[in-house]
Amino acid sequence: MKGLLKIIDALRPTFDEGGKLGILKPVFGALEHFFFAPSDTTLGAPHIRDPIDLKRLMSMVIISVVPCALAALYFFGWRFLAMVVVSYASGLAVEALFAMVRKEGINEGFFVTGILFPLILPPGTPLWMVGLGVAFGVFIGKELFGGTGRNVFNPALVGRCFLALAYPKAMSAGYMKPSHDLLGCLLFKWLPSGSGVDAVTVATPLSSAKGGEIGSTAHLLLGSVAGSAGETSAILIIFGGVFLLLTRVANWRTVVSTLGSFIVLTSALLIGGTISYERMPGVFGPVMWHLFAGGLLFGTFFMATDPVTGPTTNCGKWMYGIIIGSVTVLIRHFTGYVEGVTFAILLGNITAPILDEIVFKVRFRRLAGEE
Amino acid sequence: MKFRGGHNLLLQGRPDGMIKLMPEPDVLYLPLRSRRFSFAELCVEEGQQVNGGDVLARDLDNYSVPLLAPRAGRVFLNEQEGHIVLKDVARHAGHADIEDEDLPHIAQEMGASGIKRYRLLTLGAWQFFYDAYSGELPDPLGRPQAIIVSTLSLEPFLARGDAQLHNRLLNFTRGLEQLQSLLEYQPIYLVMPDIKSEFANLIRNHIRGYASVKMLEIPLTYPYDDFSILVRRLGLKRSEGPVWSVRTEGVLAVDRALTLSKPSLVRIISIGGTGIKNPTHISVMPGYPIQRIRDKYIFEPVSRIINGGILTGEQLGPDSLGLDTECRGLTVLPELQEREFLGFIRPGWDRSSYAACFLSSLRDKFRERLSTGLHGEGRPCVSCNFCEDVCPAGITPHLIHKYLYRDLIEEVEQARVDLCIECGLCSYVCPSKIDLRSQIIDSKALIAQEKEEIRKEQLRQEELRKQEEARKQAEENIE
């Protein structure tokens, strides 16, 4: 470790302002601070600081999606790993480019986008589309707004939305049947057996439900269904999501209000008879099925809870969750789209600043009377 | 009472309840500045011999609060920049009292209670009083709507009330009675950690019939003992007069001044923090040379000495030689020097954090060993809302930060930046390492300055208008 520090110290002048490779300073800085935490000290009161930093905060998100990523490997093969690598490489290039132009450090926020993005794509998405999508998402969704902390939209969702609108056919062809072997694809299988990139389009549970056909809830819970790479296994998502809530990185209010409003509205539609399924009568069954189907859980736990693009106030978070949950229900049942979580969260992102504004207005009025 | 926010830092180096005597010094370095006071008006001459309790200097901006000589000695004014140096220090009984010939004059002017207040001021007890709203020194002749007495000090690591009260309960209750005698019927609120304890009952029995004291129990969470938080939670309105607030030490000083007519020259302060060998309380006088404390207690070679607590104290530079008159404790933290390898992926069994992102959240509460390290790089705000969650004043630090970034001063004012009590928790929890506390303090100063300018401008225009009117009047008269 000491040796590495010596090497870094020796290399620093080369990358400093005016050095030979001065333009690469942000890249060097990111690498340096990855290995060695800075020794900066506080300048005044408070003289101590919490040990938490953004690197740690973002690491928590990455840790919490690791179960989903492993499930993606298991069900959809090692090709998924290639998607992750492409996503990181392409996104990091855009991020580093902007850091160099702005002469700022590379922000940790990208490491989350880089792993979340392949998880919300169909597992058969062509690799060039993965690269293009993440680059688009980071560029349009984040850097144009001023980088981490200032973006209005979740970059991963912007990238996905772009791909879904630009290449609808290729995207829906990317869905594939999950592996049904005991060991899944863990034994270095590139793709689950019986599927190729040019295989016949597989229906996701939600698209069959659109036709009134509803599958088994247990499969949704375990994840052995077709769908985006990381969104199929409800139980692992809940596991990772609860971990994220416990660490306080994600706020429980958003999660509770999103899922709560989703359940309430879906039950209301079922009771009212607007939607009904022959195979699964009653209310509780179909509600649970819809809760576990598609990207709702993944979006709620890992996308909607993004602090930057969501509202900051607690009251705003409740309203934000209700908007996302109900819009998802409306898109699923009353539009031509089978899945609405992406659009619902992006719509929520649009409303987030206004929700905050309303809450702050009320709060300021209340505070005005305080002495 | 309902509180919001707050957060307890559990750190190593908490002072124990003992009080240790320090050896008598030969030289005292009395700083002319402290947090609230600036003793600009000197009352002694170079080389003059003074007795313990003599007035060395006064702060004319703060109701002429005196700087008393803690011991007898010879005064040197120009030896150290910003200090009065007292040499050949010897222990002499303090004698300072109001001169007899002054008394009738004062009694005539201010009445019996006025004499008491005058005594508090001249015997150095008044400097322990705070105005609960502003934190400044209150007017000794004012009429408070209430007095808040706090036995707590929750900021790590300031002198603890229980250590200061040790063996001096009688003096404390007598002090409360003396405080009551300054009031007509206004209440005294006594803030305690546990109002059902034996100790609280003891106080109750002592003061029964002499003072009407309302006991308040508050949770032991930093910074609920802050006077401006307490006054807000008590629902006292600023328009109904000032609220005096005083800590244990102040009550003891009041007792000493009014019952014994003696000045309080010795204080009990804490010395704590990670860099202290045996964290404890010491009994010292203002001006006590810091170097001597350093020699005896501090073991970390590279450390930061803080005058006050960890969250709000000020760093003592090499040019401050003695303890100032307002010092409530010294905190010593080792300076971070080493760079940690792969710091952010360590399990963190031994670091506790507001966000439960370290393995330590699985274990019981423990006292952490902390240094002055920032533990990360500065980053833009990600709106994690931690700062709002811990803010005891109910404002939104990250929003104020964003307004300041865009230069929206009016909005900053609207967000009630003036309610901030400068507790430092927002800066502490921020994962982006933004120095919210100092930004907020700066903006408060800026707003105060702007208001002052507006007021001056209004006065000027008023003046002009009056002149104009007078001129017109004169013209009319001529006509």
mmCIF file of N, CA, C and O in Angstrom, chain A residues 1 12 32-37 40-42 45-56 59-60 106-108 148-150 246-249 307-308 312 363-364 367-368 370-371, chain B residues 232 237-238 304 306 310-311 313 333 339-342 344 346-347 352-354 356-357 371-372 374-375 377 379-383 385-386 388 396 398 415-416 424 427-428 431 433 437:
data_model
loop_
_atom_site.group_PDB
_atom_site.id
_atom_site.type_symbol
_atom_site.label_atom_id
_atom_site.label_comp_id
_atom_site.label_asym_id
_atom_site.label_seq_id
_atom_site.Cartn_x
_atom_site.Cartn_y
_atom_site.Cartn_z
ATOM 1 N N MET A 1 0.839 -1.210 0.000
ATOM 2 C CA MET A 1 0.000 0.000 0.000
ATOM 3 C C MET A 1 0.867 1.251 0.000
ATOM 4 O O MET A 1 0.602 2.216 -0.688
ATOM 5 N N ARG A 12 1.753 12.424 -9.495
ATOM 6 C CA ARG A 12 0.830 13.557 -9.394
ATOM 7 C C ARG A 12 1.253 14.775 -10.205
ATOM 8 O O ARG A 12 0.426 15.357 -10.908
ATOM 9 N N GLU A 32 -6.944 8.067 -7.757
ATOM 10 C CA GLU A 32 -6.198 8.288 -6.516
ATOM 11 C C GLU A 32 -7.119 8.181 -5.310
ATOM 12 O O GLU A 32 -6.829 7.492 -4.337
ATOM 13 N N HIS A 33 -8.268 8.862 -5.414
ATOM 14 C CA HIS A 33 -9.165 8.869 -4.267
ATOM 15 C C HIS A 33 -9.929 7.567 -4.119
ATOM 16 O O HIS A 33 -10.505 7.297 -3.079
ATOM 17 N N PHE A 34 -9.931 6.772 -5.191
ATOM 18 C CA PHE A 34 -10.517 5.441 -5.051
ATOM 19 C C PHE A 34 -9.653 4.611 -4.109
ATOM 20 O O PHE A 34 -10.142 3.958 -3.201
ATOM 21 N N PHE A 35 -8.337 4.701 -4.310
ATOM 22 C CA PHE A 35 -7.440 3.884 -3.488
ATOM 23 C C PHE A 35 -7.175 4.516 -2.128
ATOM 24 O O PHE A 35 -7.189 3.845 -1.116
ATOM 25 N N PHE A 36 -6.936 5.811 -2.112
ATOM 26 C CA PHE A 36 -6.563 6.455 -0.853
ATOM 27 C C PHE A 36 -7.510 7.603 -0.546
ATOM 28 O O PHE A 36 -7.638 8.537 -1.333
ATOM 29 N N ALA A 37 -8.152 7.506 0.601
ATOM 30 C CA ALA A 37 -9.019 8.603 1.025
ATOM 31 C C ALA A 37 -8.163 9.839 1.249
ATOM 32 O O ALA A 37 -7.031 9.723 1.684
ATOM 33 N N ASP A 40 -7.638 15.380 4.009
ATOM 34 C CA ASP A 40 -8.114 16.727 4.341
ATOM 35 C C ASP A 40 -8.702 16.748 5.743
ATOM 36 O O ASP A 40 -9.325 15.783 6.187
ATOM 37 N N THR A 41 -8.505 17.870 6.415
ATOM 38 C CA THR A 41 -9.088 18.008 7.745
ATOM 39 C C THR A 41 -10.064 19.180 7.754
ATOM 40 O O THR A 41 -10.061 20.006 6.848
ATOM 41 N N THR A 42 -10.889 19.205 8.782
ATOM 42 C CA THR A 42 -11.882 20.260 8.894
ATOM 43 C C THR A 42 -11.181 21.596 9.133
ATOM 44 O O THR A 42 -10.124 21.652 9.745
ATOM 45 N N ALA A 45 -15.298 24.894 13.072
ATOM 46 C CA ALA A 45 -16.376 24.124 13.684
ATOM 47 C C ALA A 45 -17.381 23.711 12.619
ATOM 48 O O ALA A 45 -17.638 24.486 11.703
ATOM 49 N N PRO A 46 -17.976 22.538 12.695
ATOM 50 C CA PRO A 46 -17.655 21.444 13.605
ATOM 51 C C PRO A 46 -16.329 20.785 13.255
ATOM 52 O O PRO A 46 -16.021 20.610 12.089
ATOM 53 N N HIS A 47 -15.593 20.432 14.301
ATOM 54 C CA HIS A 47 -14.238 19.949 14.077
ATOM 55 C C HIS A 47 -14.181 18.481 13.694
ATOM 56 O O HIS A 47 -13.134 17.969 13.350
ATOM 57 N N ILE A 48 -15.295 17.793 13.810
ATOM 58 C CA ILE A 48 -15.307 16.401 13.385
ATOM 59 C C ILE A 48 -16.405 16.234 12.348
ATOM 60 O O ILE A 48 -17.348 17.019 12.294
ATOM 61 N N ARG A 49 -16.278 15.241 11.521
ATOM 62 C CA ARG A 49 -17.294 14.982 10.507
ATOM 63 C C ARG A 49 -17.680 13.514 10.549
ATOM 64 O O ARG A 49 -16.877 12.663 10.912
ATOM 65 N N ASP A 50 -18.901 13.294 10.124
ATOM 66 C CA ASP A 50 -19.402 11.928 10.031
ATOM 67 C C ASP A 50 -18.529 11.159 9.033
ATOM 68 O O ASP A 50 -18.146 11.700 8.008
ATOM 69 N N PRO A 51 -18.230 9.885 9.321
ATOM 70 C CA PRO A 51 -17.388 9.133 8.392
ATOM 71 C C PRO A 51 -18.044 8.834 7.039
ATOM 72 O O PRO A 51 -17.378 8.365 6.132
ATOM 73 N N ILE A 52 -19.318 9.134 6.912
ATOM 74 C CA ILE A 52 -19.993 8.823 5.645
ATOM 75 C C ILE A 52 -19.514 9.772 4.544
ATOM 76 O O ILE A 52 -19.278 10.932 4.780
ATOM 77 N N ASP A 53 -19.326 9.271 3.351
ATOM 78 C CA ASP A 53 -19.119 10.164 2.202
ATOM 79 C C ASP A 53 -19.903 9.613 1.017
ATOM 80 O O ASP A 53 -20.517 8.557 1.103
ATOM 81 N N LEU A 54 -19.874 10.346 -0.097
ATOM 82 C CA LEU A 54 -20.704 9.938 -1.234
ATOM 83 C C LEU A 54 -20.279 8.584 -1.775
ATOM 84 O O LEU A 54 -21.111 7.800 -2.217
ATOM 85 N N LYS A 55 -18.969 8.294 -1.720
ATOM 86 C CA LYS A 55 -18.493 6.994 -2.205
ATOM 87 C C LYS A 55 -19.186 5.873 -1.444
ATOM 88 O O LYS A 55 -19.675 4.914 -2.023
ATOM 89 N N ARG A 56 -19.224 6.038 -0.112
ATOM 90 C CA ARG A 56 -19.836 5.007 0.721
ATOM 91 C C ARG A 56 -21.334 4.913 0.433
ATOM 92 O O ARG A 56 -21.893 3.824 0.319
ATOM 93 N N SER A 59 -21.814 3.185 -2.739
ATOM 94 C CA SER A 59 -21.469 1.764 -2.613
ATOM 95 C C SER A 59 -22.639 0.982 -2.040
ATOM 96 O O SER A 59 -22.882 -0.162 -2.418
ATOM 97 N N MET A 60 -23.376 1.625 -1.120
ATOM 98 C CA MET A 60 -24.518 0.937 -0.512
ATOM 99 C C MET A 60 -25.554 0.579 -1.565
ATOM 100 O O MET A 60 -26.137 -0.504 -1.539
ATOM 101 N N ILE A 106 -14.431 13.505 -10.942
ATOM 102 C CA ILE A 106 -15.457 12.588 -11.430
ATOM 103 C C ILE A 106 -16.354 12.210 -10.266
ATOM 104 O O ILE A 106 -15.877 11.857 -9.189
ATOM 105 N N ASN A 107 -17.659 12.326 -10.470
ATOM 106 C CA ASN A 107 -18.572 12.061 -9.365
ATOM 107 C C ASN A 107 -18.926 10.593 -9.268
ATOM 108 O O ASN A 107 -19.008 9.889 -10.267
ATOM 109 N N GLU A 108 -19.182 10.171 -8.044
ATOM 110 C CA GLU A 108 -19.459 8.758 -7.784
ATOM 111 C C GLU A 108 -20.826 8.353 -8.313
ATOM 112 O O GLU A 108 -21.086 7.166 -8.494
ATOM 113 N N THR A 148 -23.974 15.526 -11.435
ATOM 114 C CA THR A 148 -24.579 14.925 -10.252
ATOM 115 C C THR A 148 -25.114 15.994 -9.301
ATOM 116 O O THR A 148 -24.458 16.990 -9.056
ATOM 117 N N GLY A 149 -26.288 15.761 -8.800
ATOM 118 C CA GLY A 149 -26.853 16.679 -7.835
ATOM 119 C C GLY A 149 -27.748 17.724 -8.465
ATOM 120 O O GLY A 149 -28.558 18.337 -7.801
ATOM 121 N N ARG A 150 -27.609 17.931 -9.780
ATOM 122 C CA ARG A 150 -28.423 18.972 -10.406
ATOM 123 C C ARG A 150 -29.371 18.402 -11.455
ATOM 124 O O ARG A 150 -30.149 19.140 -12.050
ATOM 125 N N LEU A 246 -32.825 0.332 5.359
ATOM 126 C CA LEU A 246 -32.229 0.276 6.691
ATOM 127 C C LEU A 246 -30.986 1.147 6.793
ATOM 128 O O LEU A 246 -30.674 1.673 7.852
ATOM 129 N N THR A 247 -30.263 1.309 5.690
ATOM 130 C CA THR A 247 -29.070 2.137 5.736
ATOM 131 C C THR A 247 -29.400 3.621 5.657
ATOM 132 O O THR A 247 -28.499 4.451 5.715
ATOM 133 N N ARG A 248 -30.669 3.957 5.489
ATOM 134 C CA ARG A 248 -31.124 5.350 5.371
ATOM 135 C C ARG A 248 -30.708 6.007 4.065
ATOM 136 O O ARG A 248 -30.835 7.213 3.905
ATOM 137 N N VAL A 249 -30.127 5.242 3.126
ATOM 138 C CA VAL A 249 -29.773 5.844 1.843
ATOM 139 C C VAL A 249 -31.051 6.102 1.058
ATOM 140 O O VAL A 249 -31.220 7.146 0.435
ATOM 141 N N PRO A 307 -32.257 10.234 -4.334
ATOM 142 C CA PRO A 307 -32.522 11.502 -3.647
ATOM 143 C C PRO A 307 -32.431 12.712 -4.565
ATOM 144 O O PRO A 307 -33.105 13.711 -4.328
ATOM 145 N N VAL A 308 -31.582 12.633 -5.599
ATOM 146 C CA VAL A 308 -31.372 13.820 -6.430
ATOM 147 C C VAL A 308 -32.617 14.145 -7.241
ATOM 148 O O VAL A 308 -33.036 15.303 -7.324
ATOM 149 N N THR A 312 -37.163 16.477 -1.913
ATOM 150 C CA THR A 312 -36.330 16.361 -0.723
ATOM 151 C C THR A 312 -37.164 16.326 0.551
ATOM 152 O O THR A 312 -36.758 15.739 1.533
ATOM 153 N N ARG A 363 -44.211 25.565 4.428
ATOM 154 C CA ARG A 363 -43.320 25.577 5.585
ATOM 155 C C ARG A 363 -42.868 26.995 5.915
ATOM 156 O O ARG A 363 -42.800 27.382 7.074
ATOM 157 N N PHE A 364 -42.556 27.768 4.870
ATOM 158 C CA PHE A 364 -42.121 29.147 5.113
ATOM 159 C C PHE A 364 -43.225 29.946 5.783
ATOM 160 O O PHE A 364 -42.972 30.763 6.655
ATOM 161 N N LEU A 367 -43.196 28.980 9.286
ATOM 162 C CA LEU A 367 -42.004 29.468 9.987
ATOM 163 C C LEU A 367 -42.052 30.976 10.192
ATOM 164 O O LEU A 367 -41.431 31.504 11.110
ATOM 165 N N ALA A 368 -42.792 31.673 9.327
ATOM 166 C CA ALA A 368 -42.815 33.133 9.402
ATOM 167 C C ALA A 368 -43.327 33.602 10.759
ATOM 168 O O ALA A 368 -42.947 34.666 11.247
ATOM 169 N N GLU A 370 -42.741 32.074 13.584
ATOM 170 C CA GLU A 370 -41.830 31.698 14.669
ATOM 171 C C GLU A 370 -40.928 32.869 15.022
ATOM 172 O O GLU A 370 -40.618 33.698 14.190
ATOM 173 N N GLU A 371 -40.510 32.888 16.273
ATOM 174 C CA GLU A 371 -39.607 33.962 16.673
ATOM 175 C C GLU A 371 -38.208 33.433 16.878
ATOM 176 O O GLU A 371 -38.026 32.354 17.322
ATOM 177 N N ARG B 232 -37.940 28.525 22.358
ATOM 178 C CA ARG B 232 -38.953 28.296 21.326
ATOM 179 C C ARG B 232 -39.918 27.213 21.755
ATOM 180 O O ARG B 232 -41.118 27.302 21.531
ATOM 181 N N LYS B 237 -42.705 34.365 23.946
ATOM 182 C CA LYS B 237 -42.665 35.313 22.821
ATOM 183 C C LYS B 237 -41.627 36.395 23.069
ATOM 184 O O LYS B 237 -41.513 36.919 24.174
ATOM 185 N N ARG B 238 -40.915 36.741 22.035
ATOM 186 C CA ARG B 238 -39.866 37.734 22.151
ATOM 187 C C ARG B 238 -40.434 39.099 22.544
ATOM 188 O O ARG B 238 -39.787 39.867 23.245
ATOM 189 N N ARG B 304 -5.253 19.290 17.750
ATOM 190 C CA ARG B 304 -5.926 20.574 17.631
ATOM 191 C C ARG B 304 -6.588 20.851 18.975
ATOM 192 O O ARG B 304 -7.322 20.013 19.487
ATOM 193 N N ILE B 306 -9.228 22.941 21.016
ATOM 194 C CA ILE B 306 -10.439 23.688 20.708
ATOM 195 C C ILE B 306 -10.973 24.320 21.976
ATOM 196 O O ILE B 306 -11.105 23.651 23.004
ATOM 197 N N ILE B 310 -16.781 20.228 20.563
ATOM 198 C CA ILE B 310 -16.314 19.705 19.283
ATOM 199 C C ILE B 310 -17.070 20.313 18.108
ATOM 200 O O ILE B 310 -16.541 20.503 17.027
ATOM 201 N N LEU B 311 -18.350 20.635 18.328
ATOM 202 C CA LEU B 311 -19.162 21.074 17.191
ATOM 203 C C LEU B 311 -19.179 22.580 16.998
ATOM 204 O O LEU B 311 -19.393 23.056 15.892
ATOM 205 N N GLY B 313 -16.924 24.831 18.971
ATOM 206 C CA GLY B 313 -15.777 25.518 19.561
ATOM 207 C C GLY B 313 -14.885 26.157 18.513
ATOM 208 O O GLY B 313 -15.018 25.925 17.321
ATOM 209 N N LEU B 333 -8.372 17.225 19.824
ATOM 210 C CA LEU B 333 -8.554 16.179 18.812
ATOM 211 C C LEU B 333 -7.243 15.964 18.081
ATOM 212 O O LEU B 333 -6.572 16.927 17.729
ATOM 213 N N ARG B 339 -3.342 8.731 5.102
ATOM 214 C CA ARG B 339 -4.381 8.483 4.101
ATOM 215 C C ARG B 339 -4.774 7.019 4.189
ATOM 216 O O ARG B 339 -3.925 6.140 4.245
ATOM 217 N N GLU B 340 -6.069 6.812 4.184
ATOM 218 C CA GLU B 340 -6.552 5.457 4.409
ATOM 219 C C GLU B 340 -6.668 4.716 3.079
ATOM 220 O O GLU B 340 -7.189 5.246 2.098
ATOM 221 N N PHE B 341 -6.196 3.466 3.064
ATOM 222 C CA PHE B 341 -6.247 2.675 1.841
ATOM 223 C C PHE B 341 -7.645 2.088 1.669
ATOM 224 O O PHE B 341 -8.165 1.445 2.582
ATOM 225 N N LEU B 342 -8.273 2.331 0.540
ATOM 226 C CA LEU B 342 -9.615 1.829 0.230
ATOM 227 C C LEU B 342 -10.597 2.090 1.386
ATOM 228 O O LEU B 342 -11.345 1.217 1.795
ATOM 229 N N PHE B 344 -13.368 3.646 1.724
ATOM 230 C CA PHE B 344 -14.823 3.625 1.617
ATOM 231 C C PHE B 344 -15.408 2.220 1.558
ATOM 232 O O PHE B 344 -16.606 2.043 1.690
ATOM 233 N N ARG B 346 -14.217 -0.245 3.572
ATOM 234 C CA ARG B 346 -13.961 -0.935 4.838
ATOM 235 C C ARG B 346 -15.289 -1.214 5.528
ATOM 236 O O ARG B 346 -16.226 -0.430 5.417
ATOM 237 N N PRO B 347 -15.346 -2.327 6.286
ATOM 238 C CA PRO B 347 -16.627 -2.643 6.931
ATOM 239 C C PRO B 347 -17.062 -1.577 7.923
ATOM 240 O O PRO B 347 -18.251 -1.323 8.065
ATOM 241 N N SER B 352 -19.101 5.029 13.722
ATOM 242 C CA SER B 352 -20.543 5.154 13.757
ATOM 243 C C SER B 352 -20.925 6.359 12.918
ATOM 244 O O SER B 352 -20.175 7.318 12.805
ATOM 245 N N SER B 353 -22.085 6.253 12.307
ATOM 246 C CA SER B 353 -22.473 7.273 11.357
ATOM 247 C C SER B 353 -23.958 7.525 11.501
ATOM 248 O O SER B 353 -24.706 6.678 11.970
ATOM 249 N N TYR B 354 -24.370 8.717 11.086
ATOM 250 C CA TYR B 354 -25.800 9.027 11.123
ATOM 251 C C TYR B 354 -26.556 8.103 10.165
ATOM 252 O O TYR B 354 -27.570 7.530 10.509
ATOM 253 N N ALA B 356 -26.866 4.622 8.477
ATOM 254 C CA ALA B 356 -26.416 3.323 8.978
ATOM 255 C C ALA B 356 -25.673 2.556 7.899
ATOM 256 O O ALA B 356 -26.029 1.450 7.549
ATOM 257 N N CYS B 357 -24.651 3.157 7.336
ATOM 258 C CA CYS B 357 -23.953 2.545 6.214
ATOM 259 C C CYS B 357 -22.707 1.789 6.638
ATOM 260 O O CYS B 357 -21.932 1.369 5.802
ATOM 261 N N SER B 371 -10.955 11.751 14.667
ATOM 262 C CA SER B 371 -9.934 12.780 14.482
ATOM 263 C C SER B 371 -10.561 13.927 13.704
ATOM 264 O O SER B 371 -11.763 13.979 13.511
ATOM 265 N N THR B 372 -9.732 14.854 13.273
ATOM 266 C CA THR B 372 -10.265 16.021 12.582
ATOM 267 C C THR B 372 -10.483 15.762 11.097
ATOM 268 O O THR B 372 -10.721 16.692 10.343
ATOM 269 N N LEU B 374 -11.798 14.923 7.386
ATOM 270 C CA LEU B 374 -13.040 15.244 6.695
ATOM 271 C C LEU B 374 -13.721 13.970 6.212
ATOM 272 O O LEU B 374 -14.912 13.945 5.960
ATOM 273 N N HIS B 375 -12.977 12.901 6.064
ATOM 274 C CA HIS B 375 -13.481 11.589 5.642
ATOM 275 C C HIS B 375 -14.156 11.620 4.283
ATOM 276 O O HIS B 375 -15.192 10.999 4.092
ATOM 277 N N GLU B 377 -14.360 13.604 0.014
ATOM 278 C CA GLU B 377 -14.129 14.791 -0.794
ATOM 279 C C GLU B 377 -15.386 15.636 -0.844
ATOM 280 O O GLU B 377 -16.487 15.120 -0.696
ATOM 281 N N ARG B 379 -18.354 17.431 -2.510
ATOM 282 C CA ARG B 379 -19.145 17.067 -3.685
ATOM 283 C C ARG B 379 -20.367 17.969 -3.732
ATOM 284 O O ARG B 379 -20.712 18.580 -2.727
ATOM 285 N N PRO B 380 -21.036 18.033 -4.887
ATOM 286 C CA PRO B 380 -22.287 18.805 -4.876
ATOM 287 C C PRO B 380 -23.346 18.126 -4.014
ATOM 288 O O PRO B 380 -23.295 16.922 -3.778
ATOM 289 N N CYS B 381 -24.297 18.937 -3.570
ATOM 290 C CA CYS B 381 -25.369 18.415 -2.707
ATOM 291 C C CYS B 381 -26.214 17.414 -3.504
ATOM 292 O O CYS B 381 -26.586 17.675 -4.633
ATOM 293 N N VAL B 382 -26.506 16.264 -2.903
ATOM 294 C CA VAL B 382 -27.365 15.285 -3.573
ATOM 295 C C VAL B 382 -28.759 15.260 -2.953
ATOM 296 O O VAL B 382 -29.529 14.347 -3.205
ATOM 297 N N SER B 383 -29.072 16.246 -2.135
ATOM 298 C CA SER B 383 -30.403 16.361 -1.525
ATOM 299 C C SER B 383 -30.782 15.114 -0.730
ATOM 300 O O SER B 383 -31.915 14.668 -0.789
ATOM 301 N N ASN B 385 -31.103 15.007 2.328
ATOM 302 C CA ASN B 385 -32.011 15.476 3.374
ATOM 303 C C ASN B 385 -31.565 15.116 4.791
ATOM 304 O O ASN B 385 -32.329 15.299 5.726
ATOM 305 N N PHE B 386 -30.356 14.612 4.950
ATOM 306 C CA PHE B 386 -29.883 14.311 6.303
ATOM 307 C C PHE B 386 -29.844 15.585 7.145
ATOM 308 O O PHE B 386 -30.177 15.576 8.323
ATOM 309 N N GLU B 388 -31.630 18.263 7.004
ATOM 310 C CA GLU B 388 -32.939 18.703 7.498
ATOM 311 C C GLU B 388 -33.410 17.779 8.619
ATOM 312 O O GLU B 388 -34.021 18.222 9.591
ATOM 313 N N THR B 396 -34.189 24.282 6.710
ATOM 314 C CA THR B 396 -33.711 23.346 5.694
ATOM 315 C C THR B 396 -32.335 23.774 5.203
ATOM 316 O O THR B 396 -32.234 24.531 4.249
ATOM 317 N N HIS B 398 -29.952 22.432 3.408
ATOM 318 C CA HIS B 398 -29.514 22.231 2.017
ATOM 319 C C HIS B 398 -30.230 23.180 1.074
ATOM 320 O O HIS B 398 -29.672 23.597 0.063
ATOM 321 N N ALA B 415 -36.411 31.577 4.189
ATOM 322 C CA ALA B 415 -36.243 30.225 4.736
ATOM 323 C C ALA B 415 -35.865 30.276 6.205
ATOM 324 O O ALA B 415 -35.540 29.245 6.781
ATOM 325 N N ARG B 416 -35.892 31.454 6.793
ATOM 326 C CA ARG B 416 -35.643 31.680 8.220
ATOM 327 C C ARG B 416 -34.262 31.200 8.640
ATOM 328 O O ARG B 416 -34.108 30.437 9.601
ATOM 329 N N GLY B 424 -24.115 23.031 14.293
ATOM 330 C CA GLY B 424 -23.102 22.315 13.528
ATOM 331 C C GLY B 424 -23.473 20.909 13.110
ATOM 332 O O GLY B 424 -22.677 20.232 12.471
ATOM 333 N N SER B 427 -23.485 20.313 9.116
ATOM 334 C CA SER B 427 -22.161 20.090 8.539
ATOM 335 C C SER B 427 -21.653 18.715 8.912
ATOM 336 O O SER B 427 -21.019 18.044 8.109
ATOM 337 N N TYR B 428 -21.951 18.296 10.126
ATOM 338 C CA TYR B 428 -21.441 17.011 10.590
ATOM 339 C C TYR B 428 -21.980 15.852 9.758
ATOM 340 O O TYR B 428 -21.239 14.988 9.329
ATOM 341 N N PRO B 431 -22.948 14.081 3.729
ATOM 342 C CA PRO B 431 -22.062 13.145 3.037
ATOM 343 C C PRO B 431 -21.272 13.815 1.923
ATOM 344 O O PRO B 431 -20.267 13.293 1.480
ATOM 345 N N LYS B 433 -19.872 16.647 2.359
ATOM 346 C CA LYS B 433 -18.870 17.440 3.071
ATOM 347 C C LYS B 433 -18.994 18.929 2.784
ATOM 348 O O LYS B 433 -18.000 19.638 2.641
ATOM 349 N N ARG B 437 -22.681 24.894 8.031
ATOM 350 C CA ARG B 437 -22.746 25.781 9.185
ATOM 351 C C ARG B 437 -22.109 27.125 8.876
ATOM 352 O O ARG B 437 -22.716 28.167 9.118
#
